[in-house]
mmCIF file of C-alpha atoms and ligand atoms in Angstrom:
data_model
loop_
_atom_site.group_PDB
_atom_site.id
_atom_site.type_symbol
_atom_site.label_atom_id
_atom_site.label_comp_id
_atom_site.label_asym_id
_atom_site.label_seq_id
_atom_site.Cartn_x
_atom_site.Cartn_y
_atom_site.Cartn_z
ATOM 1 C CA UNK A 1 13.437 -51.289 80.493
ATOM 2 C CA UNK A 2 11.342 -52.269 77.498
ATOM 3 C CA UNK A 3 7.875 -50.783 77.911
ATOM 4 C CA UNK A 4 5.456 -53.615 77.087
ATOM 5 C CA UNK A 5 2.218 -51.850 78.037
ATOM 6 C CA UNK A 6 0.921 -48.733 79.767
ATOM 7 C CA UNK A 7 -2.612 -49.061 81.081
ATOM 8 C CA UNK A 8 -4.411 -45.982 82.336
ATOM 9 C CA UNK A 9 -7.454 -46.457 84.587
ATOM 10 C CA UNK A 10 -9.940 -44.301 86.426
ATOM 11 C CA UNK A 11 -11.447 -45.677 89.646
ATOM 12 C CA UNK A 12 -14.168 -44.225 91.818
ATOM 13 C CA UNK A 13 -13.586 -44.465 95.525
ATOM 14 C CA UNK A 14 -15.781 -42.749 98.140
ATOM 15 C CA UNK A 15 -13.995 -41.136 101.101
ATOM 16 C CA UNK A 16 -15.018 -42.402 104.552
ATOM 17 C CA UNK A 17 -15.940 -38.800 105.349
ATOM 18 C CA UNK A 18 -15.933 -35.606 103.257
ATOM 19 C CA UNK A 19 -12.732 -33.535 103.353
ATOM 20 C CA UNK A 20 -13.205 -29.746 103.407
ATOM 21 C CA UNK A 21 -10.505 -27.199 102.646
ATOM 22 C CA UNK A 22 -10.691 -23.442 102.055
ATOM 23 C CA UNK A 23 -11.251 -24.194 98.343
ATOM 24 C CA UNK A 24 -13.981 -26.835 98.556
ATOM 25 C CA UNK A 25 -15.314 -30.181 99.743
ATOM 26 C CA UNK A 26 -14.285 -33.599 98.379
ATOM 27 C CA UNK A 27 -16.558 -36.594 99.098
ATOM 28 C CA UNK A 28 -15.671 -38.991 96.299
ATOM 29 C CA UNK A 29 -12.295 -39.464 94.683
ATOM 30 C CA UNK A 30 -11.702 -40.138 91.019
ATOM 31 C CA UNK A 31 -8.395 -42.003 91.243
ATOM 32 C CA UNK A 32 -6.206 -42.232 88.136
ATOM 33 C CA UNK A 33 -3.767 -45.130 88.064
ATOM 34 C CA UNK A 34 -1.047 -45.988 85.572
ATOM 35 C CA UNK A 35 0.069 -49.599 85.378
ATOM 36 C CA UNK A 36 3.301 -50.057 83.417
ATOM 37 C CA UNK A 37 4.347 -53.556 82.360
ATOM 38 C CA UNK A 38 7.985 -54.143 81.563
ATOM 39 C CA UNK A 39 9.887 -57.397 81.086
ATOM 40 C CA UNK A 40 7.658 -59.413 83.413
ATOM 41 C CA UNK A 41 7.387 -56.719 86.110
ATOM 42 C CA UNK A 42 4.552 -54.288 86.854
ATOM 43 C CA UNK A 43 5.032 -50.752 88.186
ATOM 44 C CA UNK A 44 2.203 -48.571 89.471
ATOM 45 C CA UNK A 45 1.731 -44.831 89.558
ATOM 46 C CA UNK A 46 -1.118 -42.757 90.980
ATOM 47 C CA UNK A 47 -2.077 -39.335 89.704
ATOM 48 C CA UNK A 48 -2.633 -37.120 92.750
ATOM 49 C CA UNK A 49 -4.720 -34.621 90.832
ATOM 50 C CA UNK A 50 -7.977 -33.199 92.205
ATOM 51 C CA UNK A 51 -11.353 -33.726 90.529
ATOM 52 C CA UNK A 52 -11.583 -29.986 89.849
ATOM 53 C CA UNK A 53 -8.659 -27.626 89.044
ATOM 54 C CA UNK A 54 -8.840 -25.931 92.466
ATOM 55 C CA UNK A 55 -5.578 -26.989 94.146
ATOM 56 C CA UNK A 56 -3.535 -26.735 90.963
ATOM 57 C CA UNK A 57 -4.463 -26.002 87.352
ATOM 58 C CA UNK A 58 -4.691 -29.727 86.606
ATOM 59 C CA UNK A 59 -7.809 -31.861 87.066
ATOM 60 C CA UNK A 60 -8.675 -35.543 86.630
ATOM 61 C CA UNK A 61 -9.811 -34.900 83.072
ATOM 62 C CA UNK A 62 -6.810 -32.822 81.980
ATOM 63 C CA UNK A 63 -4.394 -35.380 83.440
ATOM 64 C CA UNK A 64 -6.243 -38.229 81.688
ATOM 65 C CA UNK A 65 -5.967 -36.437 78.345
ATOM 66 C CA UNK A 66 -2.300 -35.482 78.757
ATOM 67 C CA UNK A 67 -1.210 -38.954 79.905
ATOM 68 C CA UNK A 68 -3.201 -40.711 77.182
ATOM 69 C CA UNK A 69 -2.324 -38.466 74.243
ATOM 70 C CA UNK A 70 1.065 -36.997 75.108
ATOM 71 C CA UNK A 71 3.105 -38.447 77.981
ATOM 72 C CA UNK A 72 2.087 -42.089 77.570
ATOM 73 C CA UNK A 73 3.016 -42.246 73.868
ATOM 74 C CA UNK A 74 6.310 -40.418 74.587
ATOM 75 C CA UNK A 75 7.234 -42.962 77.255
ATOM 76 C CA UNK A 76 6.091 -45.940 75.186
ATOM 77 C CA UNK A 77 8.451 -44.842 72.399
ATOM 78 C CA UNK A 78 11.476 -44.978 74.738
ATOM 79 C CA UNK A 79 13.440 -47.562 76.694
ATOM 80 C CA UNK A 80 14.068 -45.802 80.011
ATOM 81 C CA UNK A 81 16.735 -47.257 82.288
ATOM 82 C CA UNK A 82 15.822 -45.222 85.357
ATOM 83 C CA UNK A 83 12.874 -43.302 86.787
ATOM 84 C CA UNK A 84 15.260 -40.356 86.570
ATOM 85 C CA UNK A 85 15.145 -40.540 82.746
ATOM 86 C CA UNK A 86 11.507 -39.401 82.704
ATOM 87 C CA UNK A 87 11.969 -35.613 83.058
ATOM 88 C CA UNK A 88 14.045 -35.676 79.840
ATOM 89 C CA UNK A 89 11.459 -37.844 78.042
ATOM 90 C CA UNK A 90 8.602 -35.491 79.047
ATOM 91 C CA UNK A 91 10.585 -32.273 78.566
ATOM 92 C CA UNK A 92 8.563 -30.931 75.625
ATOM 93 C CA UNK A 93 5.349 -30.941 77.659
ATOM 94 C CA UNK A 94 5.028 -27.839 79.796
ATOM 95 C CA UNK A 95 3.412 -27.955 83.220
ATOM 96 C CA UNK A 96 1.096 -30.929 83.812
ATOM 97 C CA UNK A 97 3.365 -32.036 86.628
ATOM 98 C CA UNK A 98 0.822 -34.323 88.318
ATOM 99 C CA UNK A 99 0.269 -36.128 85.012
ATOM 100 C CA UNK A 100 4.051 -36.500 84.563
ATOM 101 C CA UNK A 101 4.539 -37.802 88.116
ATOM 102 C CA UNK A 102 2.001 -40.582 87.496
ATOM 103 C CA UNK A 103 4.221 -42.229 84.881
ATOM 104 C CA UNK A 104 7.598 -41.265 86.332
ATOM 105 C CA UNK A 105 6.763 -42.761 89.724
ATOM 106 C CA UNK A 106 5.646 -46.023 88.117
ATOM 107 C CA UNK A 107 9.049 -46.249 86.383
ATOM 108 C CA UNK A 108 10.848 -45.729 89.720
ATOM 109 C CA UNK A 109 8.698 -48.528 91.151
ATOM 110 C CA UNK A 110 9.729 -50.798 88.246
ATOM 111 C CA UNK A 111 13.381 -49.843 88.671
ATOM 112 C CA UNK A 112 13.317 -50.757 92.385
ATOM 113 C CA UNK A 113 11.773 -54.135 91.532
ATOM 114 C CA UNK A 114 14.339 -54.731 88.773
ATOM 115 C CA UNK A 115 17.163 -53.946 91.252
ATOM 116 C CA UNK A 116 15.511 -56.111 93.912
ATOM 117 C CA UNK A 117 15.534 -53.269 96.475
ATOM 118 C CA UNK A 118 12.887 -51.236 98.243
ATOM 119 C CA UNK A 119 11.717 -48.021 96.633
ATOM 120 C CA UNK A 120 12.947 -46.206 99.747
ATOM 121 C CA UNK A 121 16.448 -47.547 99.206
ATOM 122 C CA UNK A 122 16.437 -46.691 95.514
ATOM 123 C CA UNK A 123 15.478 -43.098 96.382
ATOM 124 C CA UNK A 124 18.345 -42.844 98.866
ATOM 125 C CA UNK A 125 16.158 -43.079 101.968
ATOM 126 C CA UNK A 126 17.819 -43.452 105.366
ATOM 127 C CA UNK A 127 14.862 -43.999 107.714
ATOM 128 C CA UNK A 128 13.450 -47.370 108.719
ATOM 129 C CA UNK A 129 10.404 -45.756 110.275
ATOM 130 C CA UNK A 130 8.723 -42.399 109.604
ATOM 131 C CA UNK A 131 6.776 -40.003 111.863
ATOM 132 C CA UNK A 132 3.173 -39.275 110.858
ATOM 133 C CA UNK A 133 0.720 -36.435 111.275
ATOM 134 C CA UNK A 134 -2.878 -35.883 110.238
ATOM 135 C CA UNK A 135 -4.543 -33.145 108.223
ATOM 136 C CA UNK A 136 -8.019 -32.344 109.535
ATOM 137 C CA UNK A 137 -10.547 -30.711 107.239
ATOM 138 C CA UNK A 138 -12.849 -27.847 108.179
ATOM 139 C CA UNK A 139 -15.752 -29.207 110.277
ATOM 140 C CA UNK A 140 -19.310 -27.992 110.816
ATOM 141 C CA UNK A 141 -18.686 -27.190 114.481
ATOM 142 C CA UNK A 142 -15.745 -26.854 116.866
ATOM 143 C CA UNK A 143 -16.952 -29.691 119.180
ATOM 144 C CA UNK A 144 -16.946 -32.025 116.156
ATOM 145 C CA UNK A 145 -13.346 -31.026 115.407
ATOM 146 C CA UNK A 146 -12.296 -31.540 119.042
ATOM 147 C CA UNK A 147 -13.766 -35.060 119.007
ATOM 148 C CA UNK A 148 -11.760 -35.895 115.870
ATOM 149 C CA UNK A 149 -8.537 -34.493 117.352
ATOM 150 C CA UNK A 150 -9.082 -36.590 120.478
ATOM 151 C CA UNK A 151 -9.399 -39.714 118.353
ATOM 152 C CA UNK A 152 -6.311 -38.965 116.238
ATOM 153 C CA UNK A 153 -4.176 -38.197 119.302
ATOM 154 C CA UNK A 154 -5.310 -41.474 120.861
ATOM 155 C CA UNK A 155 -4.210 -43.223 117.641
ATOM 156 C CA UNK A 156 -0.733 -41.782 118.261
ATOM 157 C CA UNK A 157 -0.376 -39.175 115.500
ATOM 158 C CA UNK A 158 2.516 -36.841 116.244
ATOM 159 C CA UNK A 159 1.198 -33.651 114.676
ATOM 160 C CA UNK A 160 -2.264 -32.231 114.117
ATOM 161 C CA UNK A 161 -2.739 -29.939 111.113
ATOM 162 C CA UNK A 162 -5.925 -27.921 110.948
ATOM 163 C CA UNK A 163 -7.310 -26.660 107.677
ATOM 164 C CA UNK A 164 -8.264 -23.023 108.166
ATOM 165 C CA UNK A 165 -9.867 -20.059 106.405
ATOM 166 C CA UNK A 166 -11.305 -16.696 107.501
ATOM 167 C CA UNK A 167 -14.010 -17.542 110.057
ATOM 168 C CA UNK A 168 -12.440 -20.925 110.903
ATOM 169 C CA UNK A 169 -9.147 -19.945 112.480
ATOM 170 C CA UNK A 170 -8.329 -18.107 115.744
ATOM 171 C CA UNK A 171 -11.449 -19.218 117.593
ATOM 172 C CA UNK A 172 -10.688 -22.798 116.598
ATOM 173 C CA UNK A 173 -6.981 -22.550 117.548
ATOM 174 C CA UNK A 174 -7.952 -21.068 120.902
ATOM 175 C CA UNK A 175 -10.305 -23.935 121.773
ATOM 176 C CA UNK A 176 -7.805 -26.554 120.625
ATOM 177 C CA UNK A 177 -4.889 -24.966 122.502
ATOM 178 C CA UNK A 178 -6.951 -24.597 125.687
ATOM 179 C CA UNK A 179 -7.731 -28.279 125.628
ATOM 180 C CA UNK A 180 -4.265 -29.509 124.504
ATOM 181 C CA UNK A 181 -1.607 -26.927 125.433
ATOM 182 C CA UNK A 182 1.343 -29.168 124.553
ATOM 183 C CA UNK A 183 0.509 -30.868 121.243
ATOM 184 C CA UNK A 184 2.327 -30.146 117.978
ATOM 185 C CA UNK A 185 -0.198 -28.103 116.034
ATOM 186 C CA UNK A 186 -0.080 -26.465 112.603
ATOM 187 C CA UNK A 187 -2.536 -24.944 110.141
ATOM 188 C CA UNK A 188 -3.016 -24.891 106.378
ATOM 189 C CA UNK A 189 -4.904 -22.047 104.674
ATOM 190 C CA UNK A 190 -4.582 -23.211 101.047
ATOM 191 C CA UNK A 191 -4.262 -19.554 99.967
ATOM 192 C CA UNK A 192 -7.349 -18.300 101.816
ATOM 193 C CA UNK A 193 -5.834 -14.968 102.952
ATOM 194 C CA UNK A 194 -4.516 -11.768 101.382
ATOM 195 C CA UNK A 195 -1.739 -9.457 102.496
ATOM 196 C CA UNK A 196 -4.341 -7.068 103.912
ATOM 197 C CA UNK A 197 -5.122 -9.863 106.433
ATOM 198 C CA UNK A 198 -1.555 -9.585 107.814
ATOM 199 C CA UNK A 199 -2.673 -8.046 111.137
ATOM 200 C CA UNK A 200 -5.089 -10.926 111.599
ATOM 201 C CA UNK A 201 -2.462 -13.536 110.654
ATOM 202 C CA UNK A 202 -0.058 -12.047 113.223
ATOM 203 C CA UNK A 203 -2.575 -13.033 115.932
ATOM 204 C CA UNK A 204 -1.911 -16.712 115.000
ATOM 205 C CA UNK A 205 1.477 -16.314 116.735
ATOM 206 C CA UNK A 206 -0.299 -16.633 120.107
ATOM 207 C CA UNK A 207 -1.050 -20.327 119.466
ATOM 208 C CA UNK A 208 2.496 -21.668 119.166
ATOM 209 C CA UNK A 209 1.888 -23.237 115.767
ATOM 210 C CA UNK A 210 4.665 -25.335 114.250
ATOM 211 C CA UNK A 211 3.902 -23.581 110.952
ATOM 212 C CA UNK A 212 1.266 -21.863 108.873
ATOM 213 C CA UNK A 213 1.009 -23.481 105.461
ATOM 214 C CA UNK A 214 0.399 -21.455 102.285
ATOM 215 C CA UNK A 215 -1.490 -18.492 103.795
ATOM 216 C CA UNK A 216 -1.347 -16.338 100.623
ATOM 217 C CA UNK A 217 -1.665 -16.780 96.843
ATOM 218 C CA UNK A 218 -0.890 -20.197 95.345
ATOM 219 C CA UNK A 219 1.739 -18.773 92.968
ATOM 220 C CA UNK A 220 3.421 -16.249 95.265
ATOM 221 C CA UNK A 221 6.833 -15.866 96.922
ATOM 222 C CA UNK A 222 7.152 -12.096 97.283
ATOM 223 C CA UNK A 223 4.147 -11.365 99.487
ATOM 224 C CA UNK A 224 4.855 -14.446 101.601
ATOM 225 C CA UNK A 225 8.316 -12.997 102.275
ATOM 226 C CA UNK A 226 6.691 -9.693 103.311
ATOM 227 C CA UNK A 227 4.347 -11.616 105.616
ATOM 228 C CA UNK A 228 7.102 -13.830 107.084
ATOM 229 C CA UNK A 229 8.927 -10.664 108.272
ATOM 230 C CA UNK A 230 5.888 -9.890 110.436
ATOM 231 C CA UNK A 231 5.224 -13.427 111.716
ATOM 232 C CA UNK A 232 7.005 -15.408 114.387
ATOM 233 C CA UNK A 233 5.286 -18.578 113.205
ATOM 234 C CA UNK A 234 7.257 -20.184 110.359
ATOM 235 C CA UNK A 235 5.550 -20.109 106.968
ATOM 236 C CA UNK A 236 5.538 -23.417 105.075
ATOM 237 C CA UNK A 237 4.992 -23.287 101.320
ATOM 238 C CA UNK A 238 3.001 -25.984 99.539
ATOM 239 C CA UNK A 239 1.236 -24.789 96.340
ATOM 240 C CA UNK A 240 3.960 -22.235 95.452
ATOM 241 C CA UNK A 241 6.790 -24.779 95.188
ATOM 242 C CA UNK A 242 6.649 -26.435 91.756
ATOM 243 C CA UNK A 243 10.321 -27.368 91.409
ATOM 244 C CA UNK A 244 13.867 -26.910 92.726
ATOM 245 C CA UNK A 245 14.177 -23.395 91.317
ATOM 246 C CA UNK A 246 11.044 -22.335 93.164
ATOM 247 C CA UNK A 247 12.452 -23.805 96.369
ATOM 248 C CA UNK A 248 15.703 -21.883 95.880
ATOM 249 C CA UNK A 249 13.843 -18.628 95.150
ATOM 250 C CA UNK A 250 11.557 -19.041 98.169
ATOM 251 C CA UNK A 251 14.461 -19.848 100.489
ATOM 252 C CA UNK A 252 16.552 -16.953 99.116
ATOM 253 C CA UNK A 253 13.656 -14.503 99.552
ATOM 254 C CA UNK A 254 12.846 -15.902 103.013
ATOM 255 C CA UNK A 255 9.277 -16.570 101.899
ATOM 256 C CA UNK A 256 9.205 -19.709 104.049
ATOM 257 C CA UNK A 257 11.178 -21.588 106.700
ATOM 258 C CA UNK A 258 9.736 -25.029 105.931
ATOM 259 C CA UNK A 259 8.752 -26.745 102.667
ATOM 260 C CA UNK A 260 5.974 -29.264 102.046
ATOM 261 C CA UNK A 261 6.981 -31.654 99.242
ATOM 262 C CA UNK A 262 4.242 -33.353 97.248
ATOM 263 C CA UNK A 263 5.264 -35.798 94.547
ATOM 264 C CA UNK A 264 2.522 -34.800 92.125
ATOM 265 C CA UNK A 265 2.916 -31.063 92.626
ATOM 266 C CA UNK A 266 6.629 -31.144 91.709
ATOM 267 C CA UNK A 267 6.270 -33.674 88.856
ATOM 268 C CA UNK A 268 7.607 -36.894 90.393
ATOM 269 C CA UNK A 269 10.429 -38.439 92.395
ATOM 270 C CA UNK A 270 13.308 -36.790 90.471
ATOM 271 C CA UNK A 271 12.176 -33.247 91.209
ATOM 272 C CA UNK A 272 11.026 -34.177 94.736
ATOM 273 C CA UNK A 273 14.571 -35.360 95.512
ATOM 274 C CA UNK A 274 15.999 -32.175 93.942
ATOM 275 C CA UNK A 275 13.742 -29.980 96.127
ATOM 276 C CA UNK A 276 14.644 -32.081 99.168
ATOM 277 C CA UNK A 277 18.385 -31.714 98.524
ATOM 278 C CA UNK A 278 18.207 -27.974 97.821
ATOM 279 C CA UNK A 279 16.323 -27.438 101.086
ATOM 280 C CA UNK A 280 18.665 -29.683 103.063
ATOM 281 C CA UNK A 281 21.772 -27.837 101.834
ATOM 282 C CA UNK A 282 20.218 -24.592 103.091
ATOM 283 C CA UNK A 283 19.016 -25.864 106.460
ATOM 284 C CA UNK A 284 15.323 -25.843 105.561
ATOM 285 C CA UNK A 285 13.381 -28.881 106.875
ATOM 286 C CA UNK A 286 10.819 -30.573 104.630
ATOM 287 C CA UNK A 287 7.879 -32.931 105.124
ATOM 288 C CA UNK A 288 5.734 -34.983 102.803
ATOM 289 C CA UNK A 289 2.291 -33.636 101.927
ATOM 290 C CA UNK A 290 -0.718 -35.724 100.945
ATOM 291 C CA UNK A 291 -3.462 -35.412 98.329
ATOM 292 C CA UNK A 292 -6.060 -37.887 99.631
ATOM 293 C CA UNK A 293 -4.252 -40.701 97.823
ATOM 294 C CA UNK A 294 -5.170 -44.355 97.632
ATOM 295 C CA UNK A 295 -2.643 -46.876 98.928
ATOM 296 C CA UNK A 296 -0.546 -46.631 95.771
ATOM 297 C CA UNK A 297 0.179 -42.903 96.042
ATOM 298 C CA UNK A 298 0.424 -43.324 99.796
ATOM 299 C CA UNK A 299 3.135 -46.015 99.424
ATOM 300 C CA UNK A 300 5.127 -43.623 97.206
ATOM 301 C CA UNK A 301 4.783 -40.888 99.848
ATOM 302 C CA UNK A 302 6.014 -43.304 102.513
ATOM 303 C CA UNK A 303 9.118 -44.180 100.484
ATOM 304 C CA UNK A 304 9.865 -40.505 99.810
ATOM 305 C CA UNK A 305 9.516 -39.642 103.507
ATOM 306 C CA UNK A 306 12.536 -41.821 104.332
ATOM 307 C CA UNK A 307 14.959 -39.236 102.885
ATOM 308 C CA UNK A 308 17.103 -37.597 105.526
ATOM 309 C CA UNK A 309 15.693 -34.064 105.479
ATOM 310 C CA UNK A 310 12.071 -35.226 105.939
ATOM 311 C CA UNK A 311 12.541 -34.359 109.580
ATOM 312 C CA UNK A 312 8.972 -33.259 110.375
ATOM 313 C CA UNK A 313 5.907 -35.551 110.522
ATOM 314 C CA UNK A 314 4.174 -35.686 107.126
ATOM 315 C CA UNK A 315 0.520 -35.862 106.068
ATOM 316 C CA UNK A 316 1.103 -39.579 105.624
ATOM 317 C CA UNK A 317 -1.552 -41.444 107.557
ATOM 318 C CA UNK A 318 -3.370 -44.762 107.672
ATOM 319 C CA UNK A 319 -5.550 -46.025 104.807
ATOM 320 C CA UNK A 320 -8.543 -46.401 107.112
ATOM 321 C CA UNK A 321 -8.714 -42.645 107.740
ATOM 322 C CA UNK A 322 -9.763 -42.263 104.103
ATOM 323 C CA UNK A 323 -11.033 -45.582 102.769
ATOM 324 C CA UNK A 324 -13.355 -48.354 103.915
ATOM 325 C CA UNK A 325 -11.106 -50.693 102.004
ATOM 326 C CA UNK A 326 -7.838 -49.636 100.340
ATOM 327 C CA UNK A 327 -6.625 -51.009 96.998
ATOM 328 C CA UNK A 328 -3.329 -52.256 98.470
ATOM 329 C CA UNK A 329 -2.429 -55.181 100.702
ATOM 330 C CA UNK A 330 -1.529 -54.883 103.496
ATOM 331 C CA UNK A 331 -3.338 -51.595 103.887
ATOM 332 C CA UNK A 332 -1.274 -48.779 105.373
ATOM 333 C CA UNK A 333 -1.351 -48.819 109.150
ATOM 334 C CA UNK A 334 0.212 -46.556 111.752
ATOM 335 C CA UNK A 335 1.789 -47.823 114.985
ATOM 336 C CA UNK A 336 0.523 -46.522 118.376
ATOM 337 C CA UNK A 337 3.685 -44.368 118.365
ATOM 338 C CA UNK A 338 2.344 -42.505 115.305
ATOM 339 C CA UNK A 339 4.918 -44.038 112.991
ATOM 340 C CA UNK A 340 4.947 -46.190 109.854
ATOM 341 C CA UNK A 341 7.693 -48.824 109.554
ATOM 342 C CA UNK A 342 9.248 -48.947 106.084
ATOM 343 C CA UNK A 343 8.804 -52.165 104.120
ATOM 344 C CA UNK A 344 12.078 -53.721 102.948
ATOM 345 C CA UNK A 345 10.624 -55.872 100.157
ATOM 346 C CA UNK A 346 11.463 -54.917 96.545
ATOM 347 C CA UNK A 347 9.462 -51.993 95.114
ATOM 348 C CA UNK A 348 6.678 -50.177 96.999
ATOM 349 C CA UNK A 349 6.179 -52.894 99.602
ATOM 350 C CA UNK A 350 2.370 -52.846 99.346
ATOM 351 C CA UNK A 351 0.754 -55.165 96.784
ATOM 352 C CA UNK A 352 -1.974 -53.831 94.521
ATOM 353 C CA UNK A 353 -5.295 -55.720 94.828
ATOM 354 C CA UNK A 354 -5.767 -56.105 91.099
ATOM 355 C CA UNK A 355 -9.231 -57.679 91.341
ATOM 356 C CA UNK A 356 -10.481 -54.780 93.431
ATOM 357 C CA UNK A 357 -8.888 -52.290 91.022
ATOM 358 C CA UNK A 358 -10.623 -53.970 88.085
ATOM 359 C CA UNK A 359 -13.961 -54.013 89.906
ATOM 360 C CA UNK A 360 -13.782 -50.277 90.655
ATOM 361 C CA UNK A 361 -12.526 -49.220 87.217
ATOM 362 C CA UNK A 362 -14.915 -46.978 85.288
ATOM 363 C CA UNK A 363 -12.684 -46.359 82.274
ATOM 364 C CA UNK A 364 -9.513 -47.883 80.955
ATOM 365 C CA UNK A 365 -7.183 -47.275 78.001
ATOM 366 C CA UNK A 366 -4.094 -49.059 76.812
ATOM 367 C CA UNK A 367 -1.609 -46.486 75.597
ATOM 368 C CA UNK A 368 0.008 -47.047 72.239
ATOM 369 C CA UNK A 369 3.337 -45.749 71.120
ATOM 370 C CA UNK A 370 1.915 -43.196 68.716
ATOM 371 C CA UNK A 371 -1.673 -42.533 69.687
ATOM 372 C CA UNK A 372 -1.564 -39.270 67.768
ATOM 373 C CA UNK A 373 -0.500 -39.346 64.146
ATOM 374 C CA UNK A 374 -0.223 -35.981 62.448
HETATM 375 O O1 LIG B 401 -2.995 -28.609 101.001
HETATM 376 O O2 LIG B 401 -2.154 -30.317 101.933
HETATM 377 C C1 LIG B 401 -3.052 -29.812 101.260
HETATM 378 C C2 LIG B 401 -5.761 -32.443 100.543
HETATM 379 C C3 LIG B 401 -6.167 -32.050 99.291
HETATM 380 C C4 LIG B 401 -5.611 -30.936 98.728
HETATM 381 C C5 LIG B 401 -4.626 -30.210 99.397
HETATM 382 C C6 LIG B 401 -4.178 -30.614 100.638
HETATM 383 C C7 LIG B 401 -4.790 -31.737 101.235
HETATM 384 C C8 LIG B 401 -4.469 -32.214 102.578
HETATM 385 C C9 LIG B 401 -4.752 -33.673 102.842
HETATM 386 O O3 LIG B 401 -4.096 -31.507 103.475
HETATM 387 C C10 LIG B 401 -3.562 -34.425 103.252
HETATM 388 C C11 LIG B 401 -3.799 -35.912 103.231
HETATM 389 O O4 LIG B 401 -3.849 -36.536 102.147
HETATM 390 O O5 LIG B 401 -3.918 -36.481 104.320
HETATM 391 MG MG1 LIG B 402 -1.278 -27.729 101.906
#
């Protein structure tokens, strides 16, 4: 694929309602998009980075800089044949996995279009429809949370994940379980606890949670393995898993029984598939996480979720839960069964509304082959 142009854009998109986790509140998203033009086709990538470096060490501004000055010029100087060529092209750059995923995923999108097949098929997906769950942020009051759960269950979602932190956990689980004894429920602490909270975390076992996601430090395996020995509830790792080696280490150490795969966190489709395969070979189920993406990132998550070992409902939900109007057409919708059918058209299957993207763009750069000349 000859790279004709790489255009990097930042868009501002307000969330329909603020999203609160143990590390902070997000009300407005700064969405970074890469548009790659190649031989008459256009591939899109979304950077799933947060506005502040609170989930990972990357932020909107670091990703912008690294894509513009390092990764973009590296890619523009090459003629990649496959999305899978990107890890080699970006090898010299350490870390910055969300920045890398932005460009790599756009190349996979181009490759699917070039081959005339869906992105799901190119990735090796086997599902024609995927099960969906929702991730519910920390609310001001428990009644407000219960009202939201009621609405999401009525919409058909198959799993409810509650964000939690000290002070917003057992009391909440108790109220939710009392009201809905049979639903599939999980929680996500985003590293809000320490090992000294182990006695408290053991009390979560009473609520029959499908999993507890990332209870301890964002970069830890060892203490999670200590904690898992004391818990009946399976631990799921999110932040800790940066690549296949991490997945192997975590599985070997029994730090988790489930893995959340996020495209940005692991650096793109190539590594996401590698994590998926490593987990599958060892009997560890995976599911696809979300990062409050626009329809572009969301369509990539949908394609990824069609791989065989994505056997649990992901945080892949409808556009309207986040956006008044999404930047793709059709917007992403979920069936009353809590499922998303997989588009079979070439590429992502959701068209980018280019006029809307242009209208919302606050900065834009066209990346040149050698932006930096030393
Ligand atoms: O830990 O899964 C997480 C959102 C921002 C940062 C981290 C996480 C999340 C979510 C939202 O849980 C999932 C979604 O996009 O629906
Ligand atoms: Mg998480």
